[in-house]
Short mmCIF file of C-alpha atoms in Angstrom, two decimals:
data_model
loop_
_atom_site.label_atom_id
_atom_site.label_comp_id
_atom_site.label_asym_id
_atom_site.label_seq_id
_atom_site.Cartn_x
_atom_site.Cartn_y
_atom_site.Cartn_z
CA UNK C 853 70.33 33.21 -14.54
CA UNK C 854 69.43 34.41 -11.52
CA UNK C 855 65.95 35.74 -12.60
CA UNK C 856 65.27 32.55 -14.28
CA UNK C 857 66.48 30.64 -10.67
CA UNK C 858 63.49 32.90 -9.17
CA UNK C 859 60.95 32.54 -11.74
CA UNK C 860 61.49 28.69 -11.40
CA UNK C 861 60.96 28.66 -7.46
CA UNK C 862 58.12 31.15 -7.82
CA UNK C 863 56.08 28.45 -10.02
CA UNK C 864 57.27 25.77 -7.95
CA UNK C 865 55.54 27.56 -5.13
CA UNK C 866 52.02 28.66 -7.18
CA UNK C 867 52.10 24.94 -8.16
CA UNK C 868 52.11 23.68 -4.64
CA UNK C 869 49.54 25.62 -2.92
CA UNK C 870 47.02 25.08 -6.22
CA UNK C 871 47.45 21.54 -5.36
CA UNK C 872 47.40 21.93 -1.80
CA UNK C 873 43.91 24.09 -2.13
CA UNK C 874 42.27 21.55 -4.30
CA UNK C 875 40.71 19.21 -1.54
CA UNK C 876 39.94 22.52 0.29
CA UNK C 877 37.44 23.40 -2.63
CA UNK C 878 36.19 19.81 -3.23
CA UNK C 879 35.28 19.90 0.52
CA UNK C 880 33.35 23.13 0.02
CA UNK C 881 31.05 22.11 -2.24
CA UNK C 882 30.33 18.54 -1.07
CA UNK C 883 27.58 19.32 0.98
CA UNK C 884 24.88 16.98 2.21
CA UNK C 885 22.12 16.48 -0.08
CA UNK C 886 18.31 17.41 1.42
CA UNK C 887 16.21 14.52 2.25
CA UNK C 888 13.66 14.31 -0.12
CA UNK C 889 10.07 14.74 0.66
CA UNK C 890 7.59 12.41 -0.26
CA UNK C 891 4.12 13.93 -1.87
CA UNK C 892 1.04 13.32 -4.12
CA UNK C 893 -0.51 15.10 -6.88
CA UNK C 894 -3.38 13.70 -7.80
CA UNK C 895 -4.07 12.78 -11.36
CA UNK C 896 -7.58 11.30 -11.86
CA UNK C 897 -11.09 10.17 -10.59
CA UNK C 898 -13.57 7.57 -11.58
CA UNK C 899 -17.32 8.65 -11.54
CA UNK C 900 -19.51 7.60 -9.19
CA UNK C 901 -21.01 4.58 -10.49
CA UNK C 902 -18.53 2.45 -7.67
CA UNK C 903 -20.98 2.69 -5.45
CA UNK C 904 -18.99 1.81 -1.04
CA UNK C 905 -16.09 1.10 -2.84
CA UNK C 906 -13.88 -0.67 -0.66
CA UNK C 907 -10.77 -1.67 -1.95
CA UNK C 908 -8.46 -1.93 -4.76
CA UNK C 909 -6.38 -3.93 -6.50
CA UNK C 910 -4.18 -3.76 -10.06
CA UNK C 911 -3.61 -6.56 -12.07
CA UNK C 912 0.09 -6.45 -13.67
CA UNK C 913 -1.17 -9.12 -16.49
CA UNK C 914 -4.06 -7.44 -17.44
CA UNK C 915 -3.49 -3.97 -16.42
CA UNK C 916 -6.95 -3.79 -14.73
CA UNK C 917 -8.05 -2.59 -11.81
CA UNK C 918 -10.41 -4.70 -9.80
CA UNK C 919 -12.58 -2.56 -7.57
CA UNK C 920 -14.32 -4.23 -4.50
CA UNK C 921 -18.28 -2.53 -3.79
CA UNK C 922 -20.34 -3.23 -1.33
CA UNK C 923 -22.98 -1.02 -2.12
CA UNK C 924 -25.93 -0.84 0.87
CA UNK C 925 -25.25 -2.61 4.45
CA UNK C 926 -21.01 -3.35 4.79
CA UNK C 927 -21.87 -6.40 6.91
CA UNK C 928 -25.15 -7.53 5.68
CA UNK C 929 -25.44 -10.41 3.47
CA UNK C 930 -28.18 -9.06 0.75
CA UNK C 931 -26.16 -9.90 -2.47
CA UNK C 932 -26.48 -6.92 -3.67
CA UNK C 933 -22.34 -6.52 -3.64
CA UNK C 934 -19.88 -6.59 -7.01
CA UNK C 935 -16.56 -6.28 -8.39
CA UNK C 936 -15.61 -4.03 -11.36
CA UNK C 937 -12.70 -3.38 -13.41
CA UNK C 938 -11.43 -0.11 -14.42
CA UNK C 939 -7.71 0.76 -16.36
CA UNK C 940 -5.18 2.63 -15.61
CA UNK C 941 -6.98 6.21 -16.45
CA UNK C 942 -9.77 5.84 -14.55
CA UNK C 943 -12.54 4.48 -17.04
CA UNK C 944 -14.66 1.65 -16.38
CA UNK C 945 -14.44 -0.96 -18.17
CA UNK C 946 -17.14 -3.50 -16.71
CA UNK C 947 -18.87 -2.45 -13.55
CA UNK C 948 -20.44 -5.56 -12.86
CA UNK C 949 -18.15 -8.10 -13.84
CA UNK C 950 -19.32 -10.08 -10.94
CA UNK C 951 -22.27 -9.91 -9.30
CA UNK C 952 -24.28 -11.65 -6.45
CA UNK C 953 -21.50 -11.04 -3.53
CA UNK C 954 -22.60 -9.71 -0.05
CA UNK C 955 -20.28 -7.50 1.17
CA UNK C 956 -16.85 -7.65 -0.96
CA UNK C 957 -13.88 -6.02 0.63
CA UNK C 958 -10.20 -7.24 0.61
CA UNK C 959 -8.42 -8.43 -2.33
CA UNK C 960 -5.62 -10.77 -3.59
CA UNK C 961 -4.00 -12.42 -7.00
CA UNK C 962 -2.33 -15.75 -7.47
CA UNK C 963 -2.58 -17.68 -10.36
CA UNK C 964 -4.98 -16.52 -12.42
CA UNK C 965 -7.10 -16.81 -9.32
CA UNK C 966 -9.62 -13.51 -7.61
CA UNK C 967 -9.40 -14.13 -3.83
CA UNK C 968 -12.57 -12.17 -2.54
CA UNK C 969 -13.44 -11.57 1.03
CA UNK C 970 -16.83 -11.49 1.89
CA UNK C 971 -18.18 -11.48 5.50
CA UNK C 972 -17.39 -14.97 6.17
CA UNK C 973 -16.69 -16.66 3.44
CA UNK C 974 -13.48 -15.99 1.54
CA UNK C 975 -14.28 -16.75 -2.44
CA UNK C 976 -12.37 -18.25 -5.27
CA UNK C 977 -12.85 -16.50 -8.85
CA UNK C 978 -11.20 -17.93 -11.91
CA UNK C 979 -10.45 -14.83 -13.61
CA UNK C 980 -10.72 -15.91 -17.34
CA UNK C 981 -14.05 -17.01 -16.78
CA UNK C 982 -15.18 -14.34 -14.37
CA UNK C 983 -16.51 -17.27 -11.60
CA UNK C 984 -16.82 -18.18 -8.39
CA UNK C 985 -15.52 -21.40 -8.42
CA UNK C 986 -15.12 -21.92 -4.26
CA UNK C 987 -16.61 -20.67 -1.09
CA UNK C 988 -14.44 -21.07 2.47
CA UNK C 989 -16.90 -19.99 5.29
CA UNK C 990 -15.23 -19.23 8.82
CA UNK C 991 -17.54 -20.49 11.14
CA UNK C 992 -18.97 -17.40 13.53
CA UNK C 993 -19.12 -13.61 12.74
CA UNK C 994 -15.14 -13.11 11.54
CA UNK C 995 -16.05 -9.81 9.51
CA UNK C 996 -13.02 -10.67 7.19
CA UNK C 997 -12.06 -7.67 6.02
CA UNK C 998 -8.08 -7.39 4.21
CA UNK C 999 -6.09 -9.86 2.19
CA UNK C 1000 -2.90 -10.67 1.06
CA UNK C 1001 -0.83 -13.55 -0.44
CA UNK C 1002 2.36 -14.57 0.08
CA UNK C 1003 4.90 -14.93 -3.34
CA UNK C 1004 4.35 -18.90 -2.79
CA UNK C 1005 -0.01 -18.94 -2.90
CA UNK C 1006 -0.68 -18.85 0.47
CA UNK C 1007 -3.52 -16.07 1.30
CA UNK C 1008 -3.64 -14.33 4.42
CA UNK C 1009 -6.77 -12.98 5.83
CA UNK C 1010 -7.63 -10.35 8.58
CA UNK C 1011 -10.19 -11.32 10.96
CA UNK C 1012 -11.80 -7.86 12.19
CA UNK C 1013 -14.44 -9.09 14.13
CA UNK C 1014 -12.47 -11.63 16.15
CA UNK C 1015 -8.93 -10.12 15.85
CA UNK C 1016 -7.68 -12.91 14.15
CA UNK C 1017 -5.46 -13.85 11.32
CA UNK C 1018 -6.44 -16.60 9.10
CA UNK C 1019 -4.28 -18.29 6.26
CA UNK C 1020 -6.30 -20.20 2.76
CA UNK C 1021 -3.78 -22.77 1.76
CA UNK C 1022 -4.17 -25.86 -0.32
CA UNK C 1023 -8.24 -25.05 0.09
CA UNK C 1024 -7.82 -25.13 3.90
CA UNK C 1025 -8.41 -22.81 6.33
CA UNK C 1026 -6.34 -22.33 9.52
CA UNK C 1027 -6.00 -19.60 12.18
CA UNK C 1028 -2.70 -18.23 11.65
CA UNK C 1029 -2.06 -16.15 14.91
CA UNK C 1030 -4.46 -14.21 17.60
CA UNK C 1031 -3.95 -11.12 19.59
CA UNK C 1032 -5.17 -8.24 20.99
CA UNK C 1033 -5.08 -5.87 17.54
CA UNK C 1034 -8.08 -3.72 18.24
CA UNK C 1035 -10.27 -4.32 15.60
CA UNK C 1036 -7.58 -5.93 12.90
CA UNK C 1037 -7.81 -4.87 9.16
CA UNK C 1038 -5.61 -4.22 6.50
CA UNK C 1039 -3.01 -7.15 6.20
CA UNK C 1040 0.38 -7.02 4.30
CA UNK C 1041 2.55 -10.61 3.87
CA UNK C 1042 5.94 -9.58 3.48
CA UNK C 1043 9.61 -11.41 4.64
CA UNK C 1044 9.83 -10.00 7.84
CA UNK C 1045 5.70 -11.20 8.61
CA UNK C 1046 2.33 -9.72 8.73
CA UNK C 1047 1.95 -6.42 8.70
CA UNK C 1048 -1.17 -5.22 10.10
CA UNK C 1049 -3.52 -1.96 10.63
CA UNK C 1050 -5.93 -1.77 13.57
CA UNK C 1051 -9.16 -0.04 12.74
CA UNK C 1052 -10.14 0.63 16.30
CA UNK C 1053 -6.55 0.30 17.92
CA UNK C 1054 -4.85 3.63 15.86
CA UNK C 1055 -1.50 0.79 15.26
CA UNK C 1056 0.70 0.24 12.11
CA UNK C 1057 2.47 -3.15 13.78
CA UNK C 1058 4.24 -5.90 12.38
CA UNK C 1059 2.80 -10.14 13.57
CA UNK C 1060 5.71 -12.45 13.96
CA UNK C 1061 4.78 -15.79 12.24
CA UNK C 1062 7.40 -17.87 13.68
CA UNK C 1063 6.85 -16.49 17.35
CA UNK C 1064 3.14 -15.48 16.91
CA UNK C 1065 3.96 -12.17 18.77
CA UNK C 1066 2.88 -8.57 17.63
CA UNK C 1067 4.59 -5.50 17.75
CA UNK C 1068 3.12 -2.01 17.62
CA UNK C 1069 5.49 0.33 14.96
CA UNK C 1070 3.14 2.92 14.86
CA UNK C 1071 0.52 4.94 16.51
CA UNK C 1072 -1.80 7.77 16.00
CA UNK C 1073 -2.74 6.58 12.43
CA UNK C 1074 -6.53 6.73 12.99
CA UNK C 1075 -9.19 3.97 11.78
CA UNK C 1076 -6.35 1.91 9.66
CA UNK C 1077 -7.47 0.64 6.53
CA UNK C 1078 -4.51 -0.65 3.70
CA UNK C 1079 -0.87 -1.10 3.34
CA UNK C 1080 1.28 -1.20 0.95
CA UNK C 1081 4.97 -1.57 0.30
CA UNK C 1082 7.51 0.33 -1.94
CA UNK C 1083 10.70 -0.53 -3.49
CA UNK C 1084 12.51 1.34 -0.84
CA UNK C 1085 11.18 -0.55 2.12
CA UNK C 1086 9.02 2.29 3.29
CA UNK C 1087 5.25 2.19 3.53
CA UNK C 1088 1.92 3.78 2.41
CA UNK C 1089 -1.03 3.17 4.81
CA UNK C 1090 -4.40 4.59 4.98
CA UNK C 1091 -6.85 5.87 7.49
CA UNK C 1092 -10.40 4.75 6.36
CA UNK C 1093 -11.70 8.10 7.41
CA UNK C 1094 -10.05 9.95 5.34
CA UNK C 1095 -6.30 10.27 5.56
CA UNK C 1096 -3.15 8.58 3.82
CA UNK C 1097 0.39 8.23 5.88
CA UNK C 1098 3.98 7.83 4.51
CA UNK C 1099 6.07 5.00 6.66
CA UNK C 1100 9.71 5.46 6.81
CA UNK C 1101 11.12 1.75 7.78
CA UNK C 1102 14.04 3.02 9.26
CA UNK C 1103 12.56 4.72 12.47
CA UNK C 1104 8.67 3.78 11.55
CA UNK C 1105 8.16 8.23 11.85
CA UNK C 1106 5.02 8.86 9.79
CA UNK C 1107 4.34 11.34 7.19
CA UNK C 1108 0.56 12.69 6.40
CA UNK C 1109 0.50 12.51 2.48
CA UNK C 1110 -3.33 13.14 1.83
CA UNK C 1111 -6.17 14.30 3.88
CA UNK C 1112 -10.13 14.54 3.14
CA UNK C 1113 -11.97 13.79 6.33
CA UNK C 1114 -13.58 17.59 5.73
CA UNK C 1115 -14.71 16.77 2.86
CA UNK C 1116 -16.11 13.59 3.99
CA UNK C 1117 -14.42 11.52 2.05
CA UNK C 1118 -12.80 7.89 2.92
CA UNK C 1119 -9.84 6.47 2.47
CA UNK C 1120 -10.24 2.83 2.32
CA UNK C 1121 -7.96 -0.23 0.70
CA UNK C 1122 -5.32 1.29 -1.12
CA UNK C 1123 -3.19 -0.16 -3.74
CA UNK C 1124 -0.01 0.99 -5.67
CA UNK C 1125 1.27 0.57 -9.40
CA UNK C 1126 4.76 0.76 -9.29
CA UNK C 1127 5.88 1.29 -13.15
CA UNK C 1128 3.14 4.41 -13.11
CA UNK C 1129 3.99 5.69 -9.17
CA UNK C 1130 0.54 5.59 -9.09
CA UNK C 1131 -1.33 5.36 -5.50
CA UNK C 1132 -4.96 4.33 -5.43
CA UNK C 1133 -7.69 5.08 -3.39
CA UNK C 1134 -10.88 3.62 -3.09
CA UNK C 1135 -13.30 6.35 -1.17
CA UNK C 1136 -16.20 4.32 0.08
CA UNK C 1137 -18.92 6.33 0.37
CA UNK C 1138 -17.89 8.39 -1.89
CA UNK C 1139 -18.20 6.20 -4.49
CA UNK C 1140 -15.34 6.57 -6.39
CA UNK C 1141 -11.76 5.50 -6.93
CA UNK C 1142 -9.22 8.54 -6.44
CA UNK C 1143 -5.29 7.79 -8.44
CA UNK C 1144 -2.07 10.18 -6.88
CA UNK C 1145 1.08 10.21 -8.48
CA UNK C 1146 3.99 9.95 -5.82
CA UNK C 1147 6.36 11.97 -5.86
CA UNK C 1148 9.59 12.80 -4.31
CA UNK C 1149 10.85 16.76 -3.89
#
C-alpha cells in the first residue's frame, strides 16, 4: 500500500509540472512573424510599336489595356497622338484605336466612357464606338497631365502647368483647389481626398477637398508621375525618370521597388490589376509598356 501511496503522489506531481510547463512552451515558439517585404519580378514587355507612351490604364470589363502615346512633341498640338489597347500578356491588340489626339496622357473609366487628357482639352470617348464624342478646353496653357474619377462620375484632373486641380462633372468644368504643388501630376481620388505627385516638387501629398489644404506625406520621390492604391491601404507611385516607390500608409516610409534611370528608361503613369498583382508601366521614350508581378517575401 504504501508503494502504491507513492506511485500515486509521484504522478500527481509529473502531472502538475507537464501542465504547469505547457504555456512555457507555447510562449517559446510564438514568436513575432517578419514583416514582409514588398518586391517585383517582372513578367512581360510589349514591343516597341507604343511609341512616348505615357500612361496606362486596365479595363476590368473588357480586360484591355488602354495605352496613352504621344508620339513626337509632349506638349505640341500636331495630332499626331493615339490610344491603343493591349491584354493582359502584353500583345497588341489595336494600336491605333484612336487616332487624331495631340498629346494624350492621363486616363480614367466611368460608364462606358474614355476620359482622355490632352493639353487643354479633356476628351470624351464612347468606348463601344471608339469616339470622341466631347471636347472640354481649359482656357490658357493648363498642361493637364493625370486623371482620376471618383466611384460617383466625377473626374478629377491635374493641372501641371498652373498647379491646379480641376473637376469634369455633369459636362462642366470647375477648379477644384490651387496650391503651391510644384509642378502637379499624377492625381488619385480616394475617401480621404486627392492624392497628388509633384513632378518638379519631389512630394507624395494628400489635397483636402473640404478644407482645400495640402499636405506633403512624402519627399525625395523624384519627378512624380502615377499613383495607385492597394487593398491594404498602401501605395505604388512612380518617378517618371525611371524609378517605382512602395508607400506604407501607416508612417508614409517609402520603399524603392524598381529602378531604370541607367538604362534610360521612364517610368511614367502606372496602373495596377489587382486579380493578376500585376503593376504596369508605361516607359515613355522607351516605347513600351513594362508588367511586374508584386510580390510579398
Amino acid at each position: 500500500m504504501k508503494f502504491l501511496s507513492t506511485l500515486y503522489i509521484f504522478c500527481l506531481s509529473v502531472l502538475f509540472f507537464s501542465c504547469k510547463q505547457k504555456p512555457q512552451q507555447k510562449e517559446k515558439h510564438d514568436e513575432p512573424i517578419a514583416t514582409l517585404i514588398p518586391k517585383l519580378e517582372k513578367i512581360w514587355e510589349t514591343d516597341t510599336l507604343l511609341t512616348t507612351c505615357e500612361s496606362v490604364l486596365y479595363d476590368k470589363k473588357s480586360s484591355l489595356i488602354y495605352v496613352s502615346n504621344i508620339n513626337e512633341n509632349p506638349w505640341g498640338k500636331d495630332s499626331d497622338g493615339f490610344i491603343s489597347t493591349i491584354d493582359t500578356l502584353g500583345n497588341v491588340i489595336n494600336l491605333k484605336w484612336i487616332e487624331g489626339i495631340h498629346g494624350p496622357k492621363g486616363m480614367g473609366i466611368y460608364n462606358n466612357k474614355l476620359y482622355v487628357n490632352d493639353i487643354d482639352e479633356v476628351l470624351t470617348i464612347d468606348i463601344a464606338s471608339q469616339k470622341i464624342t466631347e471636347r472640354h478646353l481649359i482656357a490658357g496653357e493648363p498642361k493637364l497631365n493625370d486623371i482620376s474619377v471618383s466611384p460617383e462620375g466625377t473626374v478629377y484632373i491635374s493641372g501641371m502647368g498652373v498647379n491646379t486641380i480641376y473637376s469634369l462633372k455633369n459636362n462642366k468644368i470647375d477648379t477644384v483647389g490651387t496650391s503651391d504643388f510644384q509642378s502637379i501630376n499624377g492625381v488619385l481620388h480616394q475617401p480621404e481626398g486627392i492624392f497628388y505627385l509633384s513632378a518638379d516638387g519631389s512630394k507624395f501629398g494628400l489635397f483636402n477637398l473640404k478644407d482645400k489644404t495640402a499636405k506633403v506625406l512624402t519627399e525625395d520621390i523624384g519627378a512624380g508621375d502615377g499613383a495607385i492604391r492597394l487593398k491594404n491601404g498602401d501605395f505604388i507611385i512612380s518617378n517618371w525618370k525611371g524609378q517605382v516607390f512602395y508607400i506604407k500608409s501607416s508612417d508614409w516610409s517609402k520603399q524603392l521597388l524598381l529602378d531604370t534611370q541607367e538604362n534610360n528608361v521612364n517610368a511614367a503613369d502606372i496602373d495596377f490589376i489587382p486579380e493578376h498583382d500585376m503593376l504596369l508601366v508605361p516607359t515613355f521614350f522607351d516605347n513600351r509598356v513594362a508588367a511586374y508581378r508584386l510580390k510579398f517575401e
